[in-house]
Tab-separated table of C-alpha atoms in Angstrom:
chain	number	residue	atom	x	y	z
A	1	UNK	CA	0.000	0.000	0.000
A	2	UNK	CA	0.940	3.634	-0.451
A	3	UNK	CA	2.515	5.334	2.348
A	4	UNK	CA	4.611	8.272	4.003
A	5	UNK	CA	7.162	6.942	5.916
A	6	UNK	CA	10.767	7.655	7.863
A	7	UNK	CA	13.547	6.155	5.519
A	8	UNK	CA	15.917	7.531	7.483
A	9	UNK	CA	16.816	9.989	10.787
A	10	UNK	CA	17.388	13.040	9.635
A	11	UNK	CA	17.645	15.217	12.942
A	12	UNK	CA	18.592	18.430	10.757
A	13	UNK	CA	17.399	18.331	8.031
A	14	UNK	CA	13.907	16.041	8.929
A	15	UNK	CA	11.957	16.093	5.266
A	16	UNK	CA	15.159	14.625	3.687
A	17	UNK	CA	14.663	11.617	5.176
A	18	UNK	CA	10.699	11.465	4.375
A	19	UNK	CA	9.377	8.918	1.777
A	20	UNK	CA	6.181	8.395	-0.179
A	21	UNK	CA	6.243	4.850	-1.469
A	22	UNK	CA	5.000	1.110	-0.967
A	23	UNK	CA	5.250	-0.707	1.978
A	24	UNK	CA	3.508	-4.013	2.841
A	25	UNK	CA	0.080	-3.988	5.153
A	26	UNK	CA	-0.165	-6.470	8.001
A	27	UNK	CA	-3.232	-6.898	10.935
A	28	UNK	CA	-2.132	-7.619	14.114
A	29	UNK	CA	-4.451	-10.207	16.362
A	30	UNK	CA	-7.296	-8.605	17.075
A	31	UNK	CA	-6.944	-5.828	15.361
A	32	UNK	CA	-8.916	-4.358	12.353
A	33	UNK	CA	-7.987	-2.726	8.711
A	34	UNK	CA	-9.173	0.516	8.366
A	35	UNK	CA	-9.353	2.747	4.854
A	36	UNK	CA	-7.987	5.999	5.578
A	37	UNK	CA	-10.180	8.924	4.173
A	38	UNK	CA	-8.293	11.934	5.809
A	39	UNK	CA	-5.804	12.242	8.399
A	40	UNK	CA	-3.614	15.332	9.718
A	41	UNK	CA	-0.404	15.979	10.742
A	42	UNK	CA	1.261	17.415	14.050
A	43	UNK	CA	4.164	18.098	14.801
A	44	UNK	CA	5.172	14.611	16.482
A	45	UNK	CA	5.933	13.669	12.889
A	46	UNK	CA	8.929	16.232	12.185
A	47	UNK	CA	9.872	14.813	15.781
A	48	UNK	CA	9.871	11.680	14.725
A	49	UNK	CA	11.462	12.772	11.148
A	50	UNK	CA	14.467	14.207	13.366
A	51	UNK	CA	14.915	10.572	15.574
A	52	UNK	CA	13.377	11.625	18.735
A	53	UNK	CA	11.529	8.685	20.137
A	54	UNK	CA	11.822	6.503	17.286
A	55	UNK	CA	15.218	4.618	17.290
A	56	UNK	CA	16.733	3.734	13.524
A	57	UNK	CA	15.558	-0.230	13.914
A	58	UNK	CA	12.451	0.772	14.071
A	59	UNK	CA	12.724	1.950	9.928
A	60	UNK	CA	10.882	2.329	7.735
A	61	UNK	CA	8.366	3.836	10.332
A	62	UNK	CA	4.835	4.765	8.497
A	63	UNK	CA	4.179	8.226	10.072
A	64	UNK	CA	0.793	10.063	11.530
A	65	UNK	CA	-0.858	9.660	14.366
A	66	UNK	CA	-4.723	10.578	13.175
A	67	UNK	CA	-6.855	9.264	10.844
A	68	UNK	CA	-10.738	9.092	10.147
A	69	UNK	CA	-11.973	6.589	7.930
A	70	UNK	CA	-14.083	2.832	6.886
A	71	UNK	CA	-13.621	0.115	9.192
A	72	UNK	CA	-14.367	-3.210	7.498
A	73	UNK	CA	-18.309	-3.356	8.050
A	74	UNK	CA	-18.487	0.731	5.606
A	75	UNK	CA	-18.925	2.320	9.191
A	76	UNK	CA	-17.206	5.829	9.326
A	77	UNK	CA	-14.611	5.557	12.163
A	78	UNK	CA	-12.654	7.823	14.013
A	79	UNK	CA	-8.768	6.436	15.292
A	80	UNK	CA	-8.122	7.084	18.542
A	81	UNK	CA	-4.136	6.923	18.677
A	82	UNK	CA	-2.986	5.619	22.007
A	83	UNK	CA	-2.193	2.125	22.076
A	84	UNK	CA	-1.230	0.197	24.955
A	85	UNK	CA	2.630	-0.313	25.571
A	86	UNK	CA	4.375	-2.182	27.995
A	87	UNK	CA	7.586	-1.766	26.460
A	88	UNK	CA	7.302	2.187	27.341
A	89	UNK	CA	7.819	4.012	30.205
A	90	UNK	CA	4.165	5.867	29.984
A	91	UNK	CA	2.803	2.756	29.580
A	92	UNK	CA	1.229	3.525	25.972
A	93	UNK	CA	2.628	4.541	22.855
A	94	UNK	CA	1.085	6.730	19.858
A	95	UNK	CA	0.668	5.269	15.972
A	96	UNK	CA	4.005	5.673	14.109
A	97	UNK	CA	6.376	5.481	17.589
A	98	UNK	CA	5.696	1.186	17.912
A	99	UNK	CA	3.064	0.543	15.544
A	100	UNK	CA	2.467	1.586	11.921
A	101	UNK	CA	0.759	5.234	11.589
A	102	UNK	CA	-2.072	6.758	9.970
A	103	UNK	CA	-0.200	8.401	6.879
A	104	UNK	CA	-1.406	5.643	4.791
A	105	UNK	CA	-3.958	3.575	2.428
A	106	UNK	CA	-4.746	1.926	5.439
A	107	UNK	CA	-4.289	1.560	9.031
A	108	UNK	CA	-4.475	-1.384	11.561
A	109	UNK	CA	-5.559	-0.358	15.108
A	110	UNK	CA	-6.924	-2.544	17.775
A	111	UNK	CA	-11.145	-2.429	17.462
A	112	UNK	CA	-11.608	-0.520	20.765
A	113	UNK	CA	-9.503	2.034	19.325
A	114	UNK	CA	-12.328	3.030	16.530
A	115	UNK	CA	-15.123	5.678	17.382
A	116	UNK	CA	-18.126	6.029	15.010
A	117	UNK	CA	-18.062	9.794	13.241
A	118	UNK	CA	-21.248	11.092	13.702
A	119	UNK	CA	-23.631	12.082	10.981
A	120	UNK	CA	-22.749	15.444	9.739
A	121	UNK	CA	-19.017	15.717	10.559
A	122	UNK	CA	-16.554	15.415	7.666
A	123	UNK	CA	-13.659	12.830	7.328
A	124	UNK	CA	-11.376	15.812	7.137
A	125	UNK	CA	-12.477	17.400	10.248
A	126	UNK	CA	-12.720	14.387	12.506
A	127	UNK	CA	-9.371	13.745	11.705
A	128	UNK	CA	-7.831	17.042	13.329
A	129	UNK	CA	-9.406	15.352	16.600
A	130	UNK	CA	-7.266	12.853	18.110
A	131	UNK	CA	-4.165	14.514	18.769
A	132	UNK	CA	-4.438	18.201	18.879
A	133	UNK	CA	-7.519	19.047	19.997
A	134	UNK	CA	-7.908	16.255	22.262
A	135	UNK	CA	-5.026	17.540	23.555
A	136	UNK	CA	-5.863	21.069	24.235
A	137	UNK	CA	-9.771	19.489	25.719
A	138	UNK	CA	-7.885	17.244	27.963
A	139	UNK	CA	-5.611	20.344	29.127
A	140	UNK	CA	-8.313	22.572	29.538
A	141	UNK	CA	-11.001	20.252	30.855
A	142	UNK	CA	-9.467	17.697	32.784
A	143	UNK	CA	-5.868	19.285	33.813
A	144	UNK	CA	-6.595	22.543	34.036
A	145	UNK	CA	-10.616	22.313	35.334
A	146	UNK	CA	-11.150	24.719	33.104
A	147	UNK	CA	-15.241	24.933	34.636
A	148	UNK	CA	-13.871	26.477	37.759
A	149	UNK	CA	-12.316	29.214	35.077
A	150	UNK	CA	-13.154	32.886	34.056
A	151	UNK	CA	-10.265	33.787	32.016
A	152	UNK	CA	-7.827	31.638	29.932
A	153	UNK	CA	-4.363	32.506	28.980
A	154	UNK	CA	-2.963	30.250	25.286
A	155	UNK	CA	0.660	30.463	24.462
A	156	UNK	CA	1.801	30.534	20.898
A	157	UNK	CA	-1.305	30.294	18.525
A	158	UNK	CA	-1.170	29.690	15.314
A	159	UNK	CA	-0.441	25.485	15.775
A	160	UNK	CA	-2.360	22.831	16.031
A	161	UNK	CA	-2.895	22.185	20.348
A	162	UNK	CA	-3.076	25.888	20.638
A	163	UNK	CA	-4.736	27.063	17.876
A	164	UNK	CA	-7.365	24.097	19.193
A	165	UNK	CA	-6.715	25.592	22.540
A	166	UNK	CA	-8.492	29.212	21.846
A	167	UNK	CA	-11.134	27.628	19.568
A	168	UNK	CA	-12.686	25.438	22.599
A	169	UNK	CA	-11.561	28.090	25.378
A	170	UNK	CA	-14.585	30.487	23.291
A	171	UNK	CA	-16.812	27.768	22.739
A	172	UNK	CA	-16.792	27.302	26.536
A	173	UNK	CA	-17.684	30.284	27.620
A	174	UNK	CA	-14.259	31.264	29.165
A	175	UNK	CA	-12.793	34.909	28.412
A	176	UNK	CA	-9.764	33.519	26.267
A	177	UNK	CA	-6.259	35.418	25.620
A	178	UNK	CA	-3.632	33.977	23.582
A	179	UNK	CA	-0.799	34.806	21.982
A	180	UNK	CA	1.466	34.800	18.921
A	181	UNK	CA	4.600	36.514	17.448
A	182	UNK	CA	2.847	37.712	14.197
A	183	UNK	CA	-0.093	39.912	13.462
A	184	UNK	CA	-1.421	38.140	10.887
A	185	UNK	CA	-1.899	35.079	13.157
A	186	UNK	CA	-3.204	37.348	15.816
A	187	UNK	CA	-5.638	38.375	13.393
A	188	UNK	CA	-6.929	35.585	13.255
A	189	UNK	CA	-6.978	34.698	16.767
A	190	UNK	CA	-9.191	37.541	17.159
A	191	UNK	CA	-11.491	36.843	14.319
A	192	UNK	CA	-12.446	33.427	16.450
A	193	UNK	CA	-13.478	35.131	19.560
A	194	UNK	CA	-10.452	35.362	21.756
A	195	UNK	CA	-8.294	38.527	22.293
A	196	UNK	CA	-5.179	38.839	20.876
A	197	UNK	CA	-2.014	39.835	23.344
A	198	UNK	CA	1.353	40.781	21.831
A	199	UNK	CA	3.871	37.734	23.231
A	200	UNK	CA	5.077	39.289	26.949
A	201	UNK	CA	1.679	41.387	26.993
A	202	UNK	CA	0.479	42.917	29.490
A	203	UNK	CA	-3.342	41.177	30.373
A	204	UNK	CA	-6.374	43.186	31.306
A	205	UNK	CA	-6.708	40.436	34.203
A	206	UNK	CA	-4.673	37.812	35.943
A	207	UNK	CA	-6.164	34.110	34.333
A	208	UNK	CA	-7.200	30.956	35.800
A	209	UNK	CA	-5.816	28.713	33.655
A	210	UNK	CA	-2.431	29.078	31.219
A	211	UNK	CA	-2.195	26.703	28.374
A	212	UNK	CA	1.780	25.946	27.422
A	213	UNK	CA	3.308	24.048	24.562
A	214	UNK	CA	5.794	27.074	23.938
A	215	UNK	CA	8.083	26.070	26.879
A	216	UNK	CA	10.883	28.756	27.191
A	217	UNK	CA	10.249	31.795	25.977
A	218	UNK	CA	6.605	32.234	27.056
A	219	UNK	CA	7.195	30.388	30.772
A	220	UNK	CA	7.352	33.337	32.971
A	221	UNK	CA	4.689	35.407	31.435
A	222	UNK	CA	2.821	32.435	32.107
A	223	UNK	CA	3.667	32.611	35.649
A	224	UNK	CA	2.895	36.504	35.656
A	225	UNK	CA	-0.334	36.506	34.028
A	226	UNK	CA	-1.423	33.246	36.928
A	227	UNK	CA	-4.180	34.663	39.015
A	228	UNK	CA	-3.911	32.673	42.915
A	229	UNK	CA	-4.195	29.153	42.477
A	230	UNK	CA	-4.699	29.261	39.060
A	231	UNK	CA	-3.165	26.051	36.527
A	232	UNK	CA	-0.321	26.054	34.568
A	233	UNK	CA	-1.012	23.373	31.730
A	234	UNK	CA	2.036	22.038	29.837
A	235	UNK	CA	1.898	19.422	27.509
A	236	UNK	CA	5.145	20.945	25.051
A	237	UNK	CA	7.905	22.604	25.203
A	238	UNK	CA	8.681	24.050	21.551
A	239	UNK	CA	10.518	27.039	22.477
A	240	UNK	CA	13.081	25.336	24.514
A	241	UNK	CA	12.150	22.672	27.340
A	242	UNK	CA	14.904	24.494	30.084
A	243	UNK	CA	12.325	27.079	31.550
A	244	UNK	CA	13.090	29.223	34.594
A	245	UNK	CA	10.733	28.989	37.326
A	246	UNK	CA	10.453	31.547	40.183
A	247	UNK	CA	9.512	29.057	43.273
A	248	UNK	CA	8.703	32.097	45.351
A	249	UNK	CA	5.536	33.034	43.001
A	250	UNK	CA	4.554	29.061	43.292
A	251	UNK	CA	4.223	29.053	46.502
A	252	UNK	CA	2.902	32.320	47.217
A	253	UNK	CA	0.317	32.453	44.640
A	254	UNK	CA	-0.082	28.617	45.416
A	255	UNK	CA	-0.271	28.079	41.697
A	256	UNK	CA	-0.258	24.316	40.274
A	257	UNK	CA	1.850	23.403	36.874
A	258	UNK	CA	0.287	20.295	35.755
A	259	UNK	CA	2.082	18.446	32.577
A	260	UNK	CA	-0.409	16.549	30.277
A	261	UNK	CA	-0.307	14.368	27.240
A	262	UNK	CA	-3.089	13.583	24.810
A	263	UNK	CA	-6.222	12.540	26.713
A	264	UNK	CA	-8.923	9.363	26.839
A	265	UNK	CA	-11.310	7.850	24.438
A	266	UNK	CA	-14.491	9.440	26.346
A	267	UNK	CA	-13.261	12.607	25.894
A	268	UNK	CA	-12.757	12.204	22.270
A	269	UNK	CA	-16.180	10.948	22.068
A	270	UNK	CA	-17.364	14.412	23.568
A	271	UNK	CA	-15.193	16.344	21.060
A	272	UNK	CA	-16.940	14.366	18.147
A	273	UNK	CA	-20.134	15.610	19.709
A	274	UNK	CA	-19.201	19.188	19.988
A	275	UNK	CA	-18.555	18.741	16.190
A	276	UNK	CA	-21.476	16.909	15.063
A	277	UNK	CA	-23.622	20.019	17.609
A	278	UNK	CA	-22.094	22.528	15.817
A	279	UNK	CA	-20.235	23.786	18.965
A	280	UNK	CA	-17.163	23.969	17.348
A	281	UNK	CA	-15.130	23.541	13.858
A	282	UNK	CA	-11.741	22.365	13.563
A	283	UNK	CA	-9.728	24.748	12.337
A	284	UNK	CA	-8.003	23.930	8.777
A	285	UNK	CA	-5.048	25.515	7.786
A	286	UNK	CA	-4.804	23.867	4.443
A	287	UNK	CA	-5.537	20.624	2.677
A	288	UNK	CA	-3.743	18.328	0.420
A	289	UNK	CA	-4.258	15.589	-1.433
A	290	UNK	CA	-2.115	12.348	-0.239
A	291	UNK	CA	0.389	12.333	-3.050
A	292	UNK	CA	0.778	15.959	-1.840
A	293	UNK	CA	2.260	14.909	1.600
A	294	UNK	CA	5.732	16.133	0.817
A	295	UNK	CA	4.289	20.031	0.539
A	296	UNK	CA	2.191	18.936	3.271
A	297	UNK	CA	5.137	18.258	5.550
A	298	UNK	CA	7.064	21.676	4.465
A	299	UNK	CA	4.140	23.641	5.241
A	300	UNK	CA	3.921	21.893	8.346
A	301	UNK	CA	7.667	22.299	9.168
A	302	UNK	CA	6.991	26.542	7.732
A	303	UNK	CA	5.125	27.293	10.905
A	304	UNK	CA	3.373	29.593	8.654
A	305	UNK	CA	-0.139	27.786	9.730
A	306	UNK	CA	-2.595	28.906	11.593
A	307	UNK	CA	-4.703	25.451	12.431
A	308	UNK	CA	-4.145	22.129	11.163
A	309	UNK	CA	-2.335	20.352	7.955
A	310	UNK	CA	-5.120	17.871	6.453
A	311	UNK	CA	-4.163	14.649	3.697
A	312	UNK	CA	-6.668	13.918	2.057
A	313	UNK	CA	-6.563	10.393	0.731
């Protein structure tokens, strides 16, 4: 079957070692074939691309971790991409780290792992679900309680857990700042509800809960802009992972900083449901057709997005 895949570890120059070819298709025990109609990208790939978390014996590695698609019976299903691991220290492991990924004709994933799309919602959209925006739900719902919240503070917008981030905070309720470097991408942070702050802005109020995947750079603004007890969510660290915390504002403004990865099936069900209600919309930065996935990947790798990177296959 037709694939993208990692050839080869390429930790500085990651698309030269991407590959669009044919690699064979096998079902685990258990496990069911599913045709892939859409799936998105994030930027675990280019990790992956570079040789972090996937060791060379693992190669040729199919990449992607979402998909939305036909399971065997014609029934549109949704992938939800944490399978269980043993072998790894979390205890689980996404598509494309142990087991073939999404970025394919088709896709083998254990049956529990498949969540019926519900009338109404696109292939293309349900597949910006399972990694990014489940992400940013599971930060703002379940880490960061974001019910208990008035205002929201989002790091970096513009990719995909952010940009996911501000979409949900609005569609919540919550009063939602975010940031990002460029005005064109504060722009459009603005034109979906949320206000716009300058990175190191000053905030009209201090906020309940801070959404990170910027690491470095953005940390102690973070900390600033925490109102008492509020929660620092981190699930990222693409600015620079070696952030410098003042203990004395921890402990003072007894503030929590919470680290989270991707979240559970459940809530991914509820995120379909938001979409099918018409609560929210993923937002697309561009689409491409499968053969396109090397143009894909480069706009990816740009970070001139503002959403997420679809395939469609």
């Amino acid at each position: 079957m037709r694939a993208a895949y990692v050839s080869s570890l390429q930790p500085d120059a990651p698309l030269s070692g991407l590959s669009v070819g044919e690699l064979p298709f096998s079902v685990p025990d258990g496990w069911v074939p599913v045709t892939v109609r859409a799936s998105s990208l994030n930027q675990h790939d280019i990790w992956s691309l570079r040789g972090v978390g996937l060791p060379a014996d693992r190669l040729p590695m199919i990449l992607g971790c979402d998909a939305a698609g036909v399971d065997p019976d014609g029934r549109p299903v949704l992938v939800y991409p944490v399978v269980e691991d043993k072998g790894d220290p979390r205890g689980y492991s996404l598509f494309s780290e142990r087991y073939p990924g999404t970025l394919a004709e088709q896709v083998a994933a254990p049956r529990e792992n498949l969540l019926p799309i519900p009338d109404g919602v696109s292939f293309a959209d349900a597949a910006c679900l399972p990694t990014a925006w489940l992400t940013a739900y599971h930060m703002l719902v379940t880490r960061g309680r974001v019910a208990d919240a008035g205002a929201i503070l989002v790091q970096g917008a513009g990719g995909g857990v952010a940009t996911a981030a501000v979409a949900l905070g609005v569609a919540l309720g919550k009063r939602v700042y975010a940031t990002s470097r460029e005005q064109w991408k504060r722009d459009r942070v603005s034109e979906l509800g949320a206000v716009a702050v300058a990175p190191g802005g000053r905030l009209p109020e201090r906020v309940d809960v801070v959404i990170e995947s910027v690491g470095e750079p953005t940390f102690e603004h973070s900390m600033k802009c925490a109102a008492p007890g509020a929660r620092i969510v981190v699930c990222g660290a693409t600015g620079g992972h070696l952030a410098r915390v003042d203990l004395r504002r921890v402990f003072a403004m007894q503030l929590e900083i919470l680290g989270s990865s991707m979240g559970t099936p459940a809530e991914l069900g509820e995120l379909l449901g938001m979409c099918a209600s018409g609560t929210i919309g993923p937002v697309i930065d561009s689409s491409f057709a499968f053969e396109q996935a090397p143009d894909a990947f480069a706009r990816l790798l740009s970070g001139e997005l503002f959403g997420k990177v679809v395939l469609e296959h």
